[in-house]
Amino acid sequence: MAPELNCLLVVSPYVVTGSGGSLMFGYHLYDSMFRILQSNHKDAVRCLVTLPNALFASGSIDGSIGIWDAQNLVQLLNLNATEVYADHGIYLYSINVLLTFENFLVAAVYNSFHIYELPKFNQLCAAENAHSCAITTIAYCSATLYPDTTFLITASEDAEIKVWHFSHSRKKGDTMLLQLIDQPALQGHSGAIHTVAQIFLDRVIASCSSDKFVILWKDGDYQREFRNNLAAVHVADRETNMATNG
């Protein structure tokens, strides 16, 4: 019986899929050829993501991250591999989500997440035990929720959303300094959160959950500043009208 397919990624001219049985497949878009990819993963492949420089990455529940040549469909590196990756059916190192932004690769490793610098793939930092249950989704926000800041947003089966202030700088040479600061958790859902997204037009985070609700989370500081500015404009307009009519 063929394994179920968990994820899909288009890396032209191929469509690559990850399966529930550690196998990965490549389908050529133009000649309909099909091939099984030679992977170092030991168990199911959960996620795929495109990387710069004609590469892509695959994440498995065995805790490993594969780095692939997108043109030849050959695995080049195997990151974060571990010999023992399950405990009584719980995959403690499962790569549930892969995300890229700027020059970074973020991997959700069960209830933690790790950040790697591209293109060297060296691990810069990790937020261990970021949630009490598995992380289900990660989103990236840049200079929109707050001025001149970058944020990572994580959500989990524990029904919580966390916002992480992300800052980085480079010393002399190639040393990268990176800091993660978590904000108080956003609590409102009663079930596992499946997706979070930013609504760019109004500094709002949207989330949906197994509790069948969609919640919009407002930026309180921004909303307060916005209302204060509206009040100031209203007062200024009223004073101008009084001076004109006086």
PDB file of C-alpha atoms in Angstrom:
ATOM      1  CA  MET A   1       0.000   0.000   0.000  1.00  0.00           C
ATOM      2  CA  ALA A   2       1.356   3.423  -0.965  1.00  0.00           C
ATOM      3  CA  PRO A   3       2.051   5.773   1.974  1.00  0.00           C
ATOM      4  CA  GLU A   4      -0.135   8.819   2.507  1.00  0.00           C
ATOM      5  CA  LEU A   5       1.282  12.149   1.350  1.00  0.00           C
ATOM      6  CA  ASN A   6       1.763  14.786   4.061  1.00  0.00           C
ATOM      7  CA  CYS A   7       3.165  17.816   2.231  1.00  0.00           C
ATOM      8  CA  LEU A   8       3.908  19.211  -1.216  1.00  0.00           C
ATOM      9  CA  LEU A   9       6.333  21.762  -2.647  1.00  0.00           C
ATOM     10  CA  VAL A  10       6.820  23.033  -6.189  1.00  0.00           C
ATOM     11  CA  VAL A  11      10.502  23.413  -7.069  1.00  0.00           C
ATOM     12  CA  SER A  12      10.270  23.837 -10.821  1.00  0.00           C
ATOM     13  CA  PRO A  13      10.456  21.694 -12.873  1.00  0.00           C
ATOM     14  CA  TYR A  14       9.498  19.270 -10.085  1.00  0.00           C
ATOM     15  CA  VAL A  15       6.709  18.748  -7.612  1.00  0.00           C
ATOM     16  CA  VAL A  16       8.171  17.221  -4.443  1.00  0.00           C
ATOM     17  CA  THR A  17       6.061  15.412  -1.856  1.00  0.00           C
ATOM     18  CA  GLY A  18       6.788  14.038   1.613  1.00  0.00           C
ATOM     19  CA  SER A  19       5.023  10.919   2.846  1.00  0.00           C
ATOM     20  CA  GLY A  20       4.021   9.167   6.026  1.00  0.00           C
ATOM     21  CA  GLY A  21       6.638   6.476   5.547  1.00  0.00           C
ATOM     22  CA  SER A  22       9.915   8.442   5.282  1.00  0.00           C
ATOM     23  CA  LEU A  23       9.759   8.311   1.478  1.00  0.00           C
ATOM     24  CA  MET A  24       9.936  11.430  -0.658  1.00  0.00           C
ATOM     25  CA  PHE A  25       8.844  11.615  -4.276  1.00  0.00           C
ATOM     26  CA  GLY A  26       9.651  13.886  -7.198  1.00  0.00           C
ATOM     27  CA  TYR A  27       7.325  14.421 -10.155  1.00  0.00           C
ATOM     28  CA  HIS A  28       8.631  16.165 -13.271  1.00  0.00           C
ATOM     29  CA  LEU A  29       6.119  18.751 -14.460  1.00  0.00           C
ATOM     30  CA  TYR A  30       6.876  18.399 -18.174  1.00  0.00           C
ATOM     31  CA  ASP A  31       7.755  14.777 -18.934  1.00  0.00           C
ATOM     32  CA  SER A  32       5.562  13.193 -16.183  1.00  0.00           C
ATOM     33  CA  MET A  33       8.524  11.184 -14.875  1.00  0.00           C
ATOM     34  CA  PHE A  34       8.305   9.950 -11.298  1.00  0.00           C
ATOM     35  CA  ARG A  35      11.182   9.160  -8.945  1.00  0.00           C
ATOM     36  CA  ILE A  36      11.743   8.165  -5.329  1.00  0.00           C
ATOM     37  CA  LEU A  37      14.214  10.494  -3.611  1.00  0.00           C
ATOM     38  CA  GLN A  38      17.100   9.066  -1.593  1.00  0.00           C
ATOM     39  CA  SER A  39      16.527  10.625   1.819  1.00  0.00           C
ATOM     40  CA  ASN A  40      18.289  10.255   5.190  1.00  0.00           C
ATOM     41  CA  HIS A  41      14.999  10.615   7.070  1.00  0.00           C
ATOM     42  CA  LYS A  42      14.024   7.615   9.201  1.00  0.00           C
ATOM     43  CA  ASP A  43      10.324   8.411   9.548  1.00  0.00           C
ATOM     44  CA  ALA A  44       7.459  10.465   8.133  1.00  0.00           C
ATOM     45  CA  VAL A  45       8.217  13.767   6.395  1.00  0.00           C
ATOM     46  CA  ARG A  46       5.905  16.470   7.725  1.00  0.00           C
ATOM     47  CA  CYS A  47       6.928  19.702   5.969  1.00  0.00           C
ATOM     48  CA  LEU A  48       8.816  21.195   3.027  1.00  0.00           C
ATOM     49  CA  VAL A  49      10.030  24.749   2.375  1.00  0.00           C
ATOM     50  CA  THR A  50      11.883  26.577  -0.390  1.00  0.00           C
ATOM     51  CA  LEU A  51      15.355  27.968   0.392  1.00  0.00           C
ATOM     52  CA  PRO A  52      17.552  30.475  -1.456  1.00  0.00           C
ATOM     53  CA  ASN A  53      20.195  29.354  -3.960  1.00  0.00           C
ATOM     54  CA  ALA A  54      18.059  26.654  -5.617  1.00  0.00           C
ATOM     55  CA  LEU A  55      17.696  24.618  -2.423  1.00  0.00           C
ATOM     56  CA  PHE A  56      14.799  23.314  -0.370  1.00  0.00           C
ATOM     57  CA  ALA A  57      14.413  21.742   3.084  1.00  0.00           C
ATOM     58  CA  SER A  58      12.403  18.816   4.423  1.00  0.00           C
ATOM     59  CA  GLY A  59      11.433  18.156   8.039  1.00  0.00           C
ATOM     60  CA  SER A  60      10.643  14.770   9.563  1.00  0.00           C
ATOM     61  CA  ILE A  61       9.072  13.518  12.771  1.00  0.00           C
ATOM     62  CA  ASP A  62      12.434  11.847  13.484  1.00  0.00           C
ATOM     63  CA  GLY A  63      13.809  15.334  14.257  1.00  0.00           C
ATOM     64  CA  SER A  64      16.001  15.658  11.172  1.00  0.00           C
ATOM     65  CA  ILE A  65      16.040  18.469   8.611  1.00  0.00           C
ATOM     66  CA  GLY A  66      17.164  17.620   5.105  1.00  0.00           C
ATOM     67  CA  ILE A  67      18.760  20.238   2.845  1.00  0.00           C
ATOM     68  CA  TRP A  68      18.276  19.429  -0.849  1.00  0.00           C
ATOM     69  CA  ASP A  69      19.562  20.501  -4.253  1.00  0.00           C
ATOM     70  CA  ALA A  70      16.323  21.547  -5.983  1.00  0.00           C
ATOM     71  CA  GLN A  71      17.682  21.003  -9.492  1.00  0.00           C
ATOM     72  CA  ASN A  72      18.975  17.458  -9.045  1.00  0.00           C
ATOM     73  CA  LEU A  73      16.775  16.377  -6.093  1.00  0.00           C
ATOM     74  CA  VAL A  74      19.825  15.235  -4.140  1.00  0.00           C
ATOM     75  CA  GLN A  75      20.118  15.608  -0.355  1.00  0.00           C
ATOM     76  CA  LEU A  76      23.176  17.671   0.593  1.00  0.00           C
ATOM     77  CA  LEU A  77      22.932  17.959   4.399  1.00  0.00           C
ATOM     78  CA  ASN A  78      21.122  16.319   7.298  1.00  0.00           C
ATOM     79  CA  LEU A  79      20.638  18.628  10.300  1.00  0.00           C
ATOM     80  CA  ASN A  80      19.473  17.921  13.845  1.00  0.00           C
ATOM     81  CA  ALA A  81      19.551  14.140  13.429  1.00  0.00           C
ATOM     82  CA  THR A  82      19.071  12.044  16.568  1.00  0.00           C
ATOM     83  CA  GLU A  83      19.176   8.306  17.173  1.00  0.00           C
ATOM     84  CA  VAL A  84      16.231   8.069  19.598  1.00  0.00           C
ATOM     85  CA  TYR A  85      13.366  10.314  18.540  1.00  0.00           C
ATOM     86  CA  ALA A  86      10.215   8.752  20.012  1.00  0.00           C
ATOM     87  CA  ASP A  87       9.095   7.913  23.542  1.00  0.00           C
ATOM     88  CA  HIS A  88       5.972   5.758  23.882  1.00  0.00           C
ATOM     89  CA  GLY A  89       4.590   7.050  20.605  1.00  0.00           C
ATOM     90  CA  ILE A  90       5.398  10.730  21.325  1.00  0.00           C
ATOM     91  CA  TYR A  91       7.816  12.262  18.837  1.00  0.00           C
ATOM     92  CA  LEU A  92       9.745  14.653  21.060  1.00  0.00           C
ATOM     93  CA  TYR A  93      11.878  16.083  18.237  1.00  0.00           C
ATOM     94  CA  SER A  94       9.305  16.142  15.441  1.00  0.00           C
ATOM     95  CA  ILE A  95       9.859  18.893  12.874  1.00  0.00           C
ATOM     96  CA  ASN A  96       6.289  20.157  12.520  1.00  0.00           C
ATOM     97  CA  VAL A  97       6.887  23.456  10.717  1.00  0.00           C
ATOM     98  CA  LEU A  98       9.640  24.978   8.580  1.00  0.00           C
ATOM     99  CA  LEU A  99       9.684  28.718   7.836  1.00  0.00           C
ATOM    100  CA  THR A 100      12.155  30.977   6.041  1.00  0.00           C
ATOM    101  CA  PHE A 101      12.493  34.759   6.316  1.00  0.00           C
ATOM    102  CA  GLU A 102      15.346  37.108   5.480  1.00  0.00           C
ATOM    103  CA  ASN A 103      18.476  34.937   5.912  1.00  0.00           C
ATOM    104  CA  PHE A 104      17.032  32.544   8.475  1.00  0.00           C
ATOM    105  CA  LEU A 105      15.437  29.120   8.635  1.00  0.00           C
ATOM    106  CA  VAL A 106      13.073  28.463  11.554  1.00  0.00           C
ATOM    107  CA  ALA A 107      12.177  24.904  12.544  1.00  0.00           C
ATOM    108  CA  ALA A 108       9.461  23.959  15.026  1.00  0.00           C
ATOM    109  CA  VAL A 109      10.943  21.035  16.977  1.00  0.00           C
ATOM    110  CA  TYR A 110       7.955  19.600  18.855  1.00  0.00           C
ATOM    111  CA  ASN A 111       7.237  22.308  21.495  1.00  0.00           C
ATOM    112  CA  SER A 112      10.463  24.273  20.842  1.00  0.00           C
ATOM    113  CA  PHE A 113      11.849  26.106  17.855  1.00  0.00           C
ATOM    114  CA  HIS A 114      15.357  26.541  16.464  1.00  0.00           C
ATOM    115  CA  ILE A 115      16.731  29.279  14.210  1.00  0.00           C
ATOM    116  CA  TYR A 116      19.460  28.624  11.644  1.00  0.00           C
ATOM    117  CA  GLU A 117      21.461  31.165   9.656  1.00  0.00           C
ATOM    118  CA  LEU A 118      21.479  30.811   5.870  1.00  0.00           C
ATOM    119  CA  PRO A 119      23.370  29.773   3.832  1.00  0.00           C
ATOM    120  CA  LYS A 120      25.706  28.212   6.440  1.00  0.00           C
ATOM    121  CA  PHE A 121      22.908  26.368   8.273  1.00  0.00           C
ATOM    122  CA  ASN A 122      24.570  26.948  11.643  1.00  0.00           C
ATOM    123  CA  GLN A 123      22.131  27.067  14.562  1.00  0.00           C
ATOM    124  CA  LEU A 124      21.988  30.556  16.075  1.00  0.00           C
ATOM    125  CA  CYS A 125      19.590  30.027  18.953  1.00  0.00           C
ATOM    126  CA  ALA A 126      16.712  27.943  20.253  1.00  0.00           C
ATOM    127  CA  ALA A 127      13.599  28.646  22.295  1.00  0.00           C
ATOM    128  CA  GLU A 128      13.339  25.412  24.256  1.00  0.00           C
ATOM    129  CA  ASN A 129       9.932  24.413  25.658  1.00  0.00           C
ATOM    130  CA  ALA A 130       8.369  27.484  24.103  1.00  0.00           C
ATOM    131  CA  HIS A 131       4.947  25.856  24.528  1.00  0.00           C
ATOM    132  CA  SER A 132       3.609  23.048  26.693  1.00  0.00           C
ATOM    133  CA  CYS A 133       2.475  21.062  23.627  1.00  0.00           C
ATOM    134  CA  ALA A 134       3.586  20.715  20.019  1.00  0.00           C
ATOM    135  CA  ILE A 135       3.938  23.889  17.941  1.00  0.00           C
ATOM    136  CA  THR A 136       1.527  23.766  15.013  1.00  0.00           C
ATOM    137  CA  THR A 137       2.330  26.944  13.109  1.00  0.00           C
ATOM    138  CA  ILE A 138       4.843  29.809  12.949  1.00  0.00           C
ATOM    139  CA  ALA A 139       4.364  33.200  11.286  1.00  0.00           C
ATOM    140  CA  TYR A 140       6.776  36.060  10.648  1.00  0.00           C
ATOM    141  CA  CYS A 141       5.929  39.754  11.001  1.00  0.00           C
ATOM    142  CA  SER A 142       8.289  42.590  10.144  1.00  0.00           C
ATOM    143  CA  ALA A 143       7.943  46.250  11.108  1.00  0.00           C
ATOM    144  CA  THR A 144       4.150  46.224  11.012  1.00  0.00           C
ATOM    145  CA  LEU A 145       2.872  45.295  14.454  1.00  0.00           C
ATOM    146  CA  TYR A 146       5.289  47.790  16.008  1.00  0.00           C
ATOM    147  CA  PRO A 147       7.672  50.233  14.315  1.00  0.00           C
ATOM    148  CA  ASP A 148      11.218  49.030  13.588  1.00  0.00           C
ATOM    149  CA  THR A 149      10.727  45.580  15.068  1.00  0.00           C
ATOM    150  CA  THR A 150      10.509  41.995  13.889  1.00  0.00           C
ATOM    151  CA  PHE A 151       8.308  39.345  15.444  1.00  0.00           C
ATOM    152  CA  LEU A 152       7.878  35.608  15.252  1.00  0.00           C
ATOM    153  CA  ILE A 153       4.445  34.281  16.187  1.00  0.00           C
ATOM    154  CA  THR A 154       4.061  30.685  17.365  1.00  0.00           C
ATOM    155  CA  ALA A 155       0.866  28.768  18.071  1.00  0.00           C
ATOM    156  CA  SER A 156       0.426  25.362  19.590  1.00  0.00           C
ATOM    157  CA  GLU A 157      -1.821  22.477  20.528  1.00  0.00           C
ATOM    158  CA  ASP A 158      -1.845  24.069  24.006  1.00  0.00           C
ATOM    159  CA  ALA A 159      -4.305  26.692  22.617  1.00  0.00           C
ATOM    160  CA  GLU A 160      -1.857  29.551  23.199  1.00  0.00           C
ATOM    161  CA  ILE A 161      -0.251  32.067  20.861  1.00  0.00           C
ATOM    162  CA  LYS A 162       3.110  33.572  21.704  1.00  0.00           C
ATOM    163  CA  VAL A 163       4.764  36.611  20.151  1.00  0.00           C
ATOM    164  CA  TRP A 164       8.566  36.636  20.141  1.00  0.00           C
ATOM    165  CA  HIS A 165      10.539  39.836  19.731  1.00  0.00           C
ATOM    166  CA  PHE A 166      13.359  38.960  17.342  1.00  0.00           C
ATOM    167  CA  SER A 167      16.492  41.086  17.029  1.00  0.00           C
ATOM    168  CA  HIS A 168      19.890  40.323  15.558  1.00  0.00           C
ATOM    169  CA  SER A 169      23.175  42.073  14.853  1.00  0.00           C
ATOM    170  CA  ARG A 170      26.604  41.078  13.627  1.00  0.00           C
ATOM    171  CA  LYS A 171      29.894  41.567  15.427  1.00  0.00           C
ATOM    172  CA  LYS A 172      33.233  41.913  13.727  1.00  0.00           C
ATOM    173  CA  GLY A 173      33.742  38.867  11.592  1.00  0.00           C
ATOM    174  CA  ASP A 174      30.916  36.408  11.138  1.00  0.00           C
ATOM    175  CA  THR A 175      29.545  36.147  14.676  1.00  0.00           C
ATOM    176  CA  MET A 176      25.768  36.646  14.710  1.00  0.00           C
ATOM    177  CA  LEU A 177      24.145  37.917  17.899  1.00  0.00           C
ATOM    178  CA  LEU A 178      20.492  37.027  18.165  1.00  0.00           C
ATOM    179  CA  GLN A 179      17.956  37.664  20.905  1.00  0.00           C
ATOM    180  CA  LEU A 180      14.473  36.217  21.427  1.00  0.00           C
ATOM    181  CA  ILE A 181      12.122  37.766  23.971  1.00  0.00           C
ATOM    182  CA  ASP A 182       8.687  36.220  24.455  1.00  0.00           C
ATOM    183  CA  GLN A 183       5.700  38.413  25.241  1.00  0.00           C
ATOM    184  CA  PRO A 184       2.796  37.272  27.467  1.00  0.00           C
ATOM    185  CA  ALA A 185       0.820  34.465  25.811  1.00  0.00           C
ATOM    186  CA  LEU A 186      -2.389  35.300  23.947  1.00  0.00           C
ATOM    187  CA  GLN A 187      -5.133  33.171  25.468  1.00  0.00           C
ATOM    188  CA  GLY A 188      -8.645  32.877  24.086  1.00  0.00           C
ATOM    189  CA  HIS A 189      -8.918  29.592  22.228  1.00  0.00           C
ATOM    190  CA  SER A 190      -9.974  26.370  23.955  1.00  0.00           C
ATOM    191  CA  GLY A 191      -8.473  23.952  21.423  1.00  0.00           C
ATOM    192  CA  ALA A 192      -5.360  23.391  19.339  1.00  0.00           C
ATOM    193  CA  ILE A 193      -4.536  26.352  17.103  1.00  0.00           C
ATOM    194  CA  HIS A 194      -3.936  25.392  13.475  1.00  0.00           C
ATOM    195  CA  THR A 195      -3.065  28.665  11.739  1.00  0.00           C
ATOM    196  CA  VAL A 196      -2.050  32.223  12.572  1.00  0.00           C
ATOM    197  CA  ALA A 197      -1.705  35.050  10.078  1.00  0.00           C
ATOM    198  CA  GLN A 198      -1.131  38.760  10.147  1.00  0.00           C
ATOM    199  CA  ILE A 199      -3.630  41.156   8.586  1.00  0.00           C
ATOM    200  CA  PHE A 200      -1.190  43.708   7.224  1.00  0.00           C
ATOM    201  CA  LEU A 201      -3.694  46.514   6.678  1.00  0.00           C
ATOM    202  CA  ASP A 202      -4.672  46.862  10.335  1.00  0.00           C
ATOM    203  CA  ARG A 203      -1.947  45.430  12.584  1.00  0.00           C
ATOM    204  CA  VAL A 204      -4.133  42.495  13.555  1.00  0.00           C
ATOM    205  CA  ILE A 205      -3.303  38.803  14.078  1.00  0.00           C
ATOM    206  CA  ALA A 206      -5.913  36.240  13.012  1.00  0.00           C
ATOM    207  CA  SER A 207      -6.005  32.698  14.391  1.00  0.00           C
ATOM    208  CA  CYS A 208      -8.198  29.648  13.874  1.00  0.00           C
ATOM    209  CA  SER A 209      -8.534  26.639  16.126  1.00  0.00           C
ATOM    210  CA  SER A 210     -10.129  23.228  16.580  1.00  0.00           C
ATOM    211  CA  ASP A 211     -12.617  25.013  18.890  1.00  0.00           C
ATOM    212  CA  LYS A 212     -14.260  26.235  15.618  1.00  0.00           C
ATOM    213  CA  PHE A 213     -13.511  29.901  16.320  1.00  0.00           C
ATOM    214  CA  VAL A 214     -11.551  32.523  14.419  1.00  0.00           C
ATOM    215  CA  ILE A 215     -10.128  35.210  16.722  1.00  0.00           C
ATOM    216  CA  LEU A 216      -8.746  38.586  15.692  1.00  0.00           C
ATOM    217  CA  TRP A 217      -6.108  39.924  18.067  1.00  0.00           C
ATOM    218  CA  LYS A 218      -5.593  43.681  18.088  1.00  0.00           C
ATOM    219  CA  ASP A 219      -2.397  45.524  18.926  1.00  0.00           C
ATOM    220  CA  GLY A 220      -3.552  47.488  21.996  1.00  0.00           C
ATOM    221  CA  ASP A 221      -0.699  50.017  21.902  1.00  0.00           C
ATOM    222  CA  TYR A 222      -1.342  50.813  18.255  1.00  0.00           C
ATOM    223  CA  GLN A 223      -5.111  51.070  18.745  1.00  0.00           C
ATOM    224  CA  ARG A 224      -4.650  53.460  21.683  1.00  0.00           C
ATOM    225  CA  GLU A 225      -2.249  55.624  19.685  1.00  0.00           C
ATOM    226  CA  PHE A 226      -4.621  55.566  16.697  1.00  0.00           C
ATOM    227  CA  ARG A 227      -7.585  56.711  18.835  1.00  0.00           C
ATOM    228  CA  ASN A 228      -5.487  59.451  20.466  1.00  0.00           C
ATOM    229  CA  ASN A 229      -4.446  60.736  17.052  1.00  0.00           C
ATOM    230  CA  LEU A 230      -8.070  60.779  15.882  1.00  0.00           C
ATOM    231  CA  ALA A 231      -9.077  62.723  18.998  1.00  0.00           C
ATOM    232  CA  ALA A 232      -6.256  65.211  18.449  1.00  0.00           C
ATOM    233  CA  VAL A 233      -7.316  65.757  14.829  1.00  0.00           C
ATOM    234  CA  HIS A 234     -10.944  66.247  15.923  1.00  0.00           C
ATOM    235  CA  VAL A 235      -9.964  68.852  18.525  1.00  0.00           C
ATOM    236  CA  ALA A 236      -7.720  70.671  16.035  1.00  0.00           C
ATOM    237  CA  ASP A 237     -10.524  70.758  13.440  1.00  0.00           C
ATOM    238  CA  ARG A 238     -13.009  72.090  15.983  1.00  0.00           C
ATOM    239  CA  GLU A 239     -10.637  74.864  17.086  1.00  0.00           C
ATOM    240  CA  THR A 240     -10.020  75.801  13.445  1.00  0.00           C
ATOM    241  CA  ASN A 241     -13.765  75.986  12.762  1.00  0.00           C
ATOM    242  CA  MET A 242     -14.371  78.105  15.873  1.00  0.00           C
ATOM    243  CA  ALA A 243     -11.613  80.498  14.869  1.00  0.00           C
ATOM    244  CA  THR A 244     -13.004  80.755  11.355  1.00  0.00           C
ATOM    245  CA  ASN A 245     -16.602  81.326  12.466  1.00  0.00           C
ATOM    246  CA  GLY A 246     -15.682  83.513  15.433  1.00  0.00           C
TER     247      GLY A 246
END
